[in-house]
Each structure stands twice: as C-alpha cells, then as structure tokens.
Amino acid sequence: MKILICYFSGTGNTQRVVYKFKEALADKGAEVDVFRIESPEFNLNVNDYDKIGIAYPVHAFNAPKLVLDFAKKLPNMENEKSLFILNTSGEPLKLNNISSVKLRKILGRKNYELTNEYHYCMPYNIIFRHTDAMAYKMWDIAQKMIPIDAEELLSGKHSKLDDVIFGSLLAYIFRVEHWGGRFNGKRYKVNDKCCHCNACVNMCPTHNITLENGELKFGKNCAMCMRCSFFCRENAIKIGLFEKWKVNGPYNFEKPKVEEVDNHKKFCKKAYQKYFEMCENKIHNYNTLNNIAEEETENVFEEDEIVEKVKN
Ligand SMILES: Cc1cc2nc3c(=O)[nH]c(=O)nc-3n(C[C@H](O)[C@H](O)[C@H](O)COP(=O)(O)O)c2cc1C
C-alpha cells in the first residue's frame, strides 16, 4: 500500500507525530512518502497513492490557514480517494474535534473521503509551557498509540473523532484566528536581545519576516505558528497581543531527572487525566489482545495525589 502524508508543523510536535506514524506504517509494510506543506512545490502525483493523510496542529479549533490553502490546491479525484487526518493539540478538549470540519469540506468536494482521524495531545507552544514531565508523558503516550492507530488505518477499519454539536458553526466562528494572524502578526517586534542570527527570517513558513536596512520587519501574512518566537535563542521576539501566552524554547521530550515546579499542576491533572486514561485503556486492550507484555506508564500526577492524601 502506498501512502502520502502531507503535513504542516509550526514548532515540531506534529512533525514528530508524522514521522512516528510513517515509521509505524512502514513497519507494517506500507510505502510512505511525506510532504511538508510549506515546501515551495508539490510535484507528487496523488493518483499514485492509495491513501492520503493530512497532518496539522490545531489552531483555534481549526486547521491552520496554510493547510486549508494547500487542500484547495490538491487535484480533484475521479475515483474516491481515501483520506486520513492526524492532528495534535495542546489540550484534550472535545472542541478540538471540530478542527477538520473545513478541511473535510474542501477535500470532500474533490472526492477525498475521510475514513480515519487521529488526535494526539502534545505540549503547548502557546498559552503556557508544559513541564518536561508532562511533555515526556504526552509523547510517551503518543508513541504507544501511534502504532495501534497505524495498524487500524492499514486494516481498513474506519475511525473518526466524535462529532460536536454545532461543530461547523463553531469552527466557522473560531476561524477568526486566520484573520487575527494578519492583524496580530504585524504587531510582532524584536527587542534589543536580538542577535541578528536571522533564524526567524529563514524559518518563517510564510516568509513573513524580512530584513530591511538591518531591521526585522513582520508583515501581514503571519501563520500564527509560533515558530519564530518559540525557537528564538535569545527569546527576543514579542508576539503582539499574545505576549503573555508566549512559550519560548523547544521541549526535549526526555524524562526529567529533577523535579520541576509546576504552576499548572491542578489544571493539568483535571484537564489531561481523562485523556491519559483513555489512551492507557486503548494500549492495555491492544496489548492484552496481542499478548504483548505491558510496559509501565508513568503517572505524572502521582506526587500530587500523595500530597493531597497527606493533607487529608
Ligand atoms: C495560534 C495557536 C492556536 C492554538 N489553538 C489550539 C486549540 O484551539 N486547541 C488546543 O488544544 N491547542 C491549540 N494550540 C496548541 C497547538 O495545537 C499544539 O501545541 C500543537 O501540538 C503544536 O504543534 P506544532 O508544534 O506541530 O506546531 C494552538 C497553538 C497555536 C500556536
């Protein structure tokens, strides 16, 4: 089976998931090509593939504009083409399930039929920085889920995310973010910590950052992907109205050796525990069915529970 996965990733989370998915599909004998959506030219023939995958980070409960624009350029299919979607988001909110509504509409009109959609929680690249322990846990869980999902995809079994009531309307409203990127992007600034390495100029997916007379200029074509500010080594980029939500510096996804201060522990416990439990159940059921010895999964909230018990 030949599979093409086209992806956009602002700060690397979705890219990680895509390459792990590719590895899992290849392990099961599929031939997989990966295309980075921001690459200048799409010179692949969609007709050569049995399944097309689109992967992206959820932006304001939607697919990023870049991804929708790419989908509009994909050719119409004469015969129905099997489509799957992979997405990552910072939180396991059910509202994230609406993120593919518009994408599905665009591609549905071109005869791409969604059969499977998989979602993975990955650490936030905006709002707040997850602890290393949480980032590690999310990636650990994703790595265990991906081979199961990839196997399901190859088996032909359909799997979609749950519908959300008024999903299309809500997704439409939240797509204001696409316009917000244009408005807010122009408000980006660098402070005097900038070391003029030009990394931001070179890595912006929409070429929105330019160097004019030795000064960085931010245009109106910002994808809101956070790549420039997230990877800025000097943390010199101010991201306009969202400065308070800025996350700077890549996650290392390794198991932390020292305990960290977690200012969002209570929130995280409430918001993510259900997601982790749901994934752990799926992994456990799969392992039981396939006679696979269980690996320990870590409980990043354990510590907190002990403290709470002591308090009681
Ligand atoms: C502009 C913007 C909007 C976002 N909106 C959401 C959202 O609606 N829901 C959510 O759970 N995470 C949201 N996130 C978090 C990202 O989806 C998440 O961190 C993702 O894994 C980043 O993937 P990437 O590294 O491939 O860009 C948002 C991030 C950005 C930058």
Coordinates of C-alpha atoms and ligand atoms in Angstrom, one line a residue:
M1 CA 0.0 0.0 0.0
K2 CA 1.3 3.5 -0.9
I3 CA 0.6 6.3 1.4
L4 CA 1.3 10.0 1.2
I5 CA 1.2 12.2 4.4
C6 CA 1.2 15.9 3.8
Y7 CA 1.9 17.9 7.0
F8 CA 2.4 21.3 8.5
S9 CA 4.1 21.7 11.8
G10 CA 4.8 25.1 13.4
T11 CA 7.1 24.0 16.2
G12 CA 7.8 20.4 15.6
N13 CA 5.1 18.5 17.5
T14 CA 3.1 17.4 14.5
Q15 CA 6.3 16.6 12.6
R16 CA 7.3 14.2 15.4
V17 CA 3.9 12.5 15.2
V18 CA 4.0 12.3 11.4
Y19 CA 7.4 10.6 11.4
K20 CA 6.4 8.2 14.1
F21 CA 3.3 7.4 12.1
K22 CA 5.4 6.9 9.0
E23 CA 7.7 4.5 10.9
A24 CA 4.7 2.5 12.2
L25 CA 3.1 2.2 8.8
A26 CA 6.4 1.2 7.2
D27 CA 6.9 -1.4 9.9
K28 CA 3.6 -3.0 8.7
G29 CA 4.8 -3.0 5.1
A30 CA 3.4 0.3 3.7
E31 CA 5.3 2.5 1.5
V32 CA 5.1 6.0 2.8
D33 CA 6.1 9.4 1.4
V34 CA 6.0 12.6 3.5
F35 CA 5.4 16.0 2.1
R36 CA 6.0 19.2 4.0
I37 CA 3.2 21.6 3.1
E38 CA 5.2 24.7 3.3
S39 CA 7.7 23.4 0.7
P40 CA 7.5 25.5 -2.5
E41 CA 6.5 22.9 -4.9
F42 CA 4.1 20.0 -4.7
N43 CA 5.3 17.7 -7.5
L44 CA 3.8 14.4 -6.3
N45 CA 1.0 12.6 -8.1
V46 CA -1.8 12.0 -5.7
N47 CA -3.1 9.3 -8.0
D48 CA -0.1 7.2 -7.2
Y49 CA -1.2 6.7 -3.6
D50 CA -3.9 4.5 -2.0
K51 CA -4.4 6.8 1.0
I52 CA -3.7 10.5 1.5
G53 CA -3.0 11.8 5.0
I54 CA -3.1 15.4 6.1
A55 CA -1.5 16.4 9.5
Y56 CA -1.5 19.7 11.3
P57 CA -1.5 21.3 14.7
V58 CA -5.0 22.5 15.9
H59 CA -5.1 26.3 15.7
A60 CA -8.1 27.9 17.4
F61 CA -10.2 24.7 16.9
N62 CA -9.3 24.7 13.2
A63 CA -6.7 23.6 10.8
P64 CA -4.2 26.4 10.1
K65 CA -4.9 28.5 7.0
L66 CA -1.8 27.2 5.3
V67 CA -3.2 23.7 5.4
L68 CA -6.6 24.8 4.0
D69 CA -4.9 26.7 1.2
F70 CA -2.9 23.6 0.4
A71 CA -6.0 21.4 0.4
K72 CA -7.6 23.8 -2.1
K73 CA -4.7 23.2 -4.4
L74 CA -5.0 19.4 -4.3
P75 CA -6.4 17.9 -7.6
N76 CA -9.9 16.6 -7.9
M77 CA -10.1 12.9 -7.8
E78 CA -12.0 11.0 -10.4
N79 CA -12.4 7.9 -8.2
E80 CA -12.9 8.3 -4.4
K81 CA -9.6 8.7 -2.6
S82 CA -9.2 7.5 0.9
L83 CA -8.3 10.3 3.3
F84 CA -7.0 10.3 6.9
I85 CA -6.2 13.1 9.2
L86 CA -3.7 13.4 12.0
N87 CA -3.7 16.3 14.4
T88 CA -2.0 17.5 17.5
S89 CA -3.3 19.9 20.1
G90 CA -2.2 21.3 23.4
E91 CA -5.3 20.1 25.2
P92 CA -7.6 17.2 25.0
L93 CA -10.7 19.4 24.6
K94 CA -13.6 17.8 22.8
L95 CA -13.9 21.1 20.8
N96 CA -10.7 20.2 19.1
N97 CA -12.6 17.5 17.3
I98 CA -14.1 20.2 15.1
S99 CA -10.7 21.2 13.7
S100 CA -11.1 19.3 10.5
V101 CA -14.6 20.4 9.6
K102 CA -13.5 22.9 6.9
L103 CA -10.7 20.7 5.6
R104 CA -13.1 17.8 5.2
K105 CA -15.5 20.1 3.3
I106 CA -12.8 21.3 0.9
L107 CA -11.5 17.8 0.2
G108 CA -14.9 16.1 0.2
R109 CA -15.9 18.3 -2.8
K110 CA -12.8 16.9 -4.5
N111 CA -13.8 13.3 -3.8
Y112 CA -11.4 12.7 -0.9
E113 CA -13.4 10.6 1.6
L114 CA -12.3 10.8 5.3
T115 CA -12.1 7.3 6.8
N116 CA -9.8 7.8 9.8
E117 CA -8.9 10.7 12.1
Y118 CA -6.5 10.5 15.0
H119 CA -5.7 13.2 17.6
Y120 CA -2.7 13.4 19.9
C121 CA -2.1 15.7 22.8
M122 CA 1.3 17.4 22.6
P123 CA 2.7 20.1 24.7
Y124 CA 1.5 23.7 24.2
N125 CA 3.5 26.0 22.0
I126 CA 1.4 28.9 23.2
I127 CA -0.6 29.8 26.4
F128 CA 1.8 28.2 28.9
R129 CA 4.8 25.9 28.9
H130 CA 4.1 22.4 30.0
T131 CA 6.6 20.8 32.4
D132 CA 9.2 18.4 31.0
A133 CA 7.4 15.6 32.8
M134 CA 4.1 16.4 31.0
A135 CA 5.8 16.8 27.6
Y136 CA 7.5 13.4 28.2
K137 CA 4.3 11.8 29.2
M138 CA 2.3 13.1 26.2
W139 CA 5.0 12.0 23.8
D140 CA 5.3 8.6 25.5
I141 CA 1.6 8.0 25.2
A142 CA 1.5 9.2 21.6
Q143 CA 4.4 6.9 20.7
K144 CA 2.4 4.0 22.1
M145 CA -0.9 5.0 20.5
I146 CA 0.6 5.6 17.0
P147 CA 1.5 2.0 16.1
I148 CA -2.0 0.9 17.2
D149 CA -3.7 3.6 15.1
A150 CA -1.4 3.0 12.1
E151 CA -2.3 -0.7 12.2
E152 CA -6.0 0.2 12.4
L153 CA -5.7 2.5 9.4
L154 CA -4.0 -0.2 7.4
S155 CA -6.6 -2.7 8.4
G156 CA -9.3 -0.7 6.7
K157 CA -11.3 -0.2 9.9
H158 CA -12.7 3.3 9.9
S159 CA -12.3 5.5 13.0
K160 CA -13.4 9.1 13.4
L161 CA -13.5 11.6 16.2
D162 CA -16.8 12.2 18.0
D163 CA -19.0 14.9 16.5
V164 CA -19.6 18.1 18.3
I165 CA -23.0 19.7 18.2
F166 CA -23.0 22.9 16.0
G167 CA -19.4 21.9 15.1
S168 CA -19.4 23.6 11.7
L169 CA -20.8 26.9 13.1
L170 CA -18.3 26.9 16.0
A171 CA -15.4 26.1 13.6
Y172 CA -16.5 29.0 11.4
I173 CA -16.6 31.4 14.3
F174 CA -13.1 30.4 15.6
R175 CA -11.7 30.8 12.1
V176 CA -11.4 34.4 13.0
E177 CA -7.9 33.3 14.1
H178 CA -6.9 33.3 10.4
W179 CA -7.7 36.9 10.2
G180 CA -6.3 37.5 13.7
G181 CA -2.9 36.2 12.4
R182 CA -2.8 39.0 9.9
F183 CA -3.8 41.6 12.5
N184 CA -1.5 40.4 15.3
G185 CA 1.4 39.4 13.1
K186 CA 2.1 43.0 12.2
R187 CA 2.4 43.7 15.9
Y188 CA 5.4 41.3 16.4
K189 CA 8.6 43.1 17.5
V190 CA 12.1 42.2 18.4
N191 CA 13.8 43.7 21.4
D192 CA 17.5 44.5 21.9
K193 CA 18.3 41.0 22.9
C194 CA 18.1 40.1 19.2
C195 CA 21.5 38.8 18.0
H196 CA 20.6 39.2 14.3
C197 CA 21.1 35.5 13.6
N198 CA 18.2 35.7 11.1
A199 CA 16.9 32.3 12.1
C200 CA 13.4 33.7 12.2
V201 CA 13.7 35.1 8.7
N202 CA 14.9 31.8 7.4
M203 CA 12.4 29.6 9.1
C204 CA 9.1 31.5 8.8
P205 CA 6.8 29.3 6.7
T206 CA 5.1 32.2 5.0
H207 CA 8.3 34.3 4.5
N208 CA 6.5 37.0 6.6
I209 CA 9.7 38.2 8.3
T210 CA 12.1 40.2 6.3
L211 CA 15.3 42.1 7.0
E212 CA 15.1 45.7 5.8
N213 CA 18.0 48.1 6.4
G214 CA 19.3 45.8 9.2
E215 CA 15.9 45.8 10.9
L216 CA 13.4 42.9 11.2
K217 CA 10.0 43.6 9.7
F218 CA 6.9 41.5 10.3
G219 CA 4.4 41.5 7.5
K220 CA 0.7 40.7 7.4
N221 CA 1.0 37.1 6.4
C222 CA 1.7 35.6 9.8
A223 CA 0.5 31.9 10.1
M224 CA 0.4 32.2 13.9
C225 CA 2.5 29.1 14.1
M226 CA 4.9 30.5 16.8
R227 CA 7.9 29.0 15.1
C228 CA 9.9 32.3 15.2
S229 CA 9.3 33.2 18.8
F230 CA 9.4 29.5 20.0
F231 CA 12.8 28.8 18.6
C232 CA 14.4 32.3 19.1
R233 CA 17.5 31.5 21.1
E234 CA 17.5 34.9 22.7
N235 CA 13.8 35.0 23.4
A236 CA 13.8 38.4 21.7
I237 CA 10.6 38.3 19.7
K238 CA 7.4 39.8 21.2
I239 CA 4.3 38.3 19.8
G240 CA 1.9 41.2 20.0
L241 CA -1.4 40.7 21.8
F242 CA -0.4 37.2 22.8
E243 CA 2.9 38.1 24.5
K244 CA 1.7 36.8 27.9
W245 CA 1.0 33.4 26.3
K246 CA 4.3 33.1 24.7
V247 CA 6.2 29.8 25.1
N248 CA 9.9 30.0 24.3
G249 CA 12.4 27.2 23.8
P250 CA 11.9 23.7 22.4
Y251 CA 10.8 20.8 24.6
N252 CA 13.3 18.0 24.9
F253 CA 10.7 15.2 25.5
E254 CA 13.1 13.4 27.7
K255 CA 12.2 12.1 31.2
P256 CA 13.3 14.8 33.6
K257 CA 15.9 14.0 36.1
V258 CA 15.0 16.6 38.6
E259 CA 11.6 17.5 39.9
E260 CA 10.2 20.8 38.4
V261 CA 8.0 23.5 39.8
D262 CA 4.6 23.0 38.1
N263 CA 2.4 26.1 38.3
H264 CA -0.4 24.4 36.3
K265 CA -0.4 21.0 38.2
K266 CA -4.0 21.2 39.4
F267 CA -5.3 22.4 36.0
C268 CA -3.3 19.7 34.1
K269 CA -4.5 17.0 36.4
K270 CA -8.1 18.0 35.7
A271 CA -7.7 18.6 32.0
Y272 CA -5.5 15.7 30.9
Q273 CA -6.1 12.7 33.3
K274 CA -9.1 11.5 31.3
Y275 CA -7.2 11.7 28.0
F276 CA -4.3 9.7 29.5
E277 CA -6.7 7.1 31.0
M278 CA -8.5 6.7 27.7
C279 CA -5.2 6.2 25.9
E280 CA -3.9 3.8 28.5
N281 CA -7.0 1.7 28.3
K282 CA -6.7 1.5 24.5
I283 CA -3.0 0.5 24.8
H284 CA -3.8 -2.1 27.5
N285 CA -6.6 -3.6 25.4
Y286 CA -4.4 -3.8 22.4
N287 CA -1.6 -5.4 24.4
T288 CA -3.9 -7.9 26.0
L289 CA -5.4 -8.9 22.6
N290 CA -2.0 -9.3 21.1
N291 CA -0.3 -11.0 24.1
I292 CA 2.2 -8.1 24.5
A293 CA 3.9 -7.6 27.9
E294 CA 2.8 -4.4 29.5
E295 CA 5.3 -1.5 29.8
E296 CA 4.9 0.7 32.9
T297 CA 3.2 4.1 32.0
E298 CA 4.1 6.8 34.4
N299 CA 1.6 8.8 36.3
V300 CA 2.8 12.4 36.3
F301 CA 0.1 13.3 38.8
E302 CA 1.1 10.7 41.4
E303 CA 3.1 13.1 43.5
D304 CA 0.2 15.4 43.8
E305 CA -2.1 12.6 44.9
I306 CA 0.3 11.7 47.7
V307 CA 0.5 15.3 48.9
E308 CA -3.3 15.5 48.9
K309 CA -3.6 12.3 50.8
V310 CA -1.2 13.5 53.4
K311 CA -3.1 16.8 53.7
N312 CA -6.4 14.8 54.3
Ligands
LIG1 C1 -2.3 30.0 17.3 C2 -2.4 28.7 18.0 C3 -3.7 28.3 18.3 C4 -3.8 27.1 19.0 N1 -5.1 26.6 19.3 C5 -5.2 25.5 20.0 C6 -6.6 25.0 20.2 O1 -7.5 25.5 19.7 N2 -6.7 23.9 21.0 C7 -5.6 23.2 21.5 O2 -5.8 22.3 22.3 N3 -4.3 23.6 21.3 C8 -4.1 24.7 20.5 N4 -2.9 25.2 20.2 C9 -1.7 24.4 20.6 C10 -1.1 23.5 19.5 O3 -2.1 22.9 18.7 C11 -0.2 22.4 20.0 O4 0.8 22.9 20.9 C12 0.4 21.7 18.8 O5 0.9 20.4 19.2 C13 1.5 22.4 18.2 O6 2.0 21.6 17.1 P1 3.3 22.0 16.2 O7 4.5 22.0 17.1 O8 3.3 21.0 15.1 O9 3.0 23.4 15.6 C14 -2.7 26.3 19.5 C15 -1.4 26.8 19.1 C16 -1.3 28.0 18.4 C17 0.1 28.5 18.0

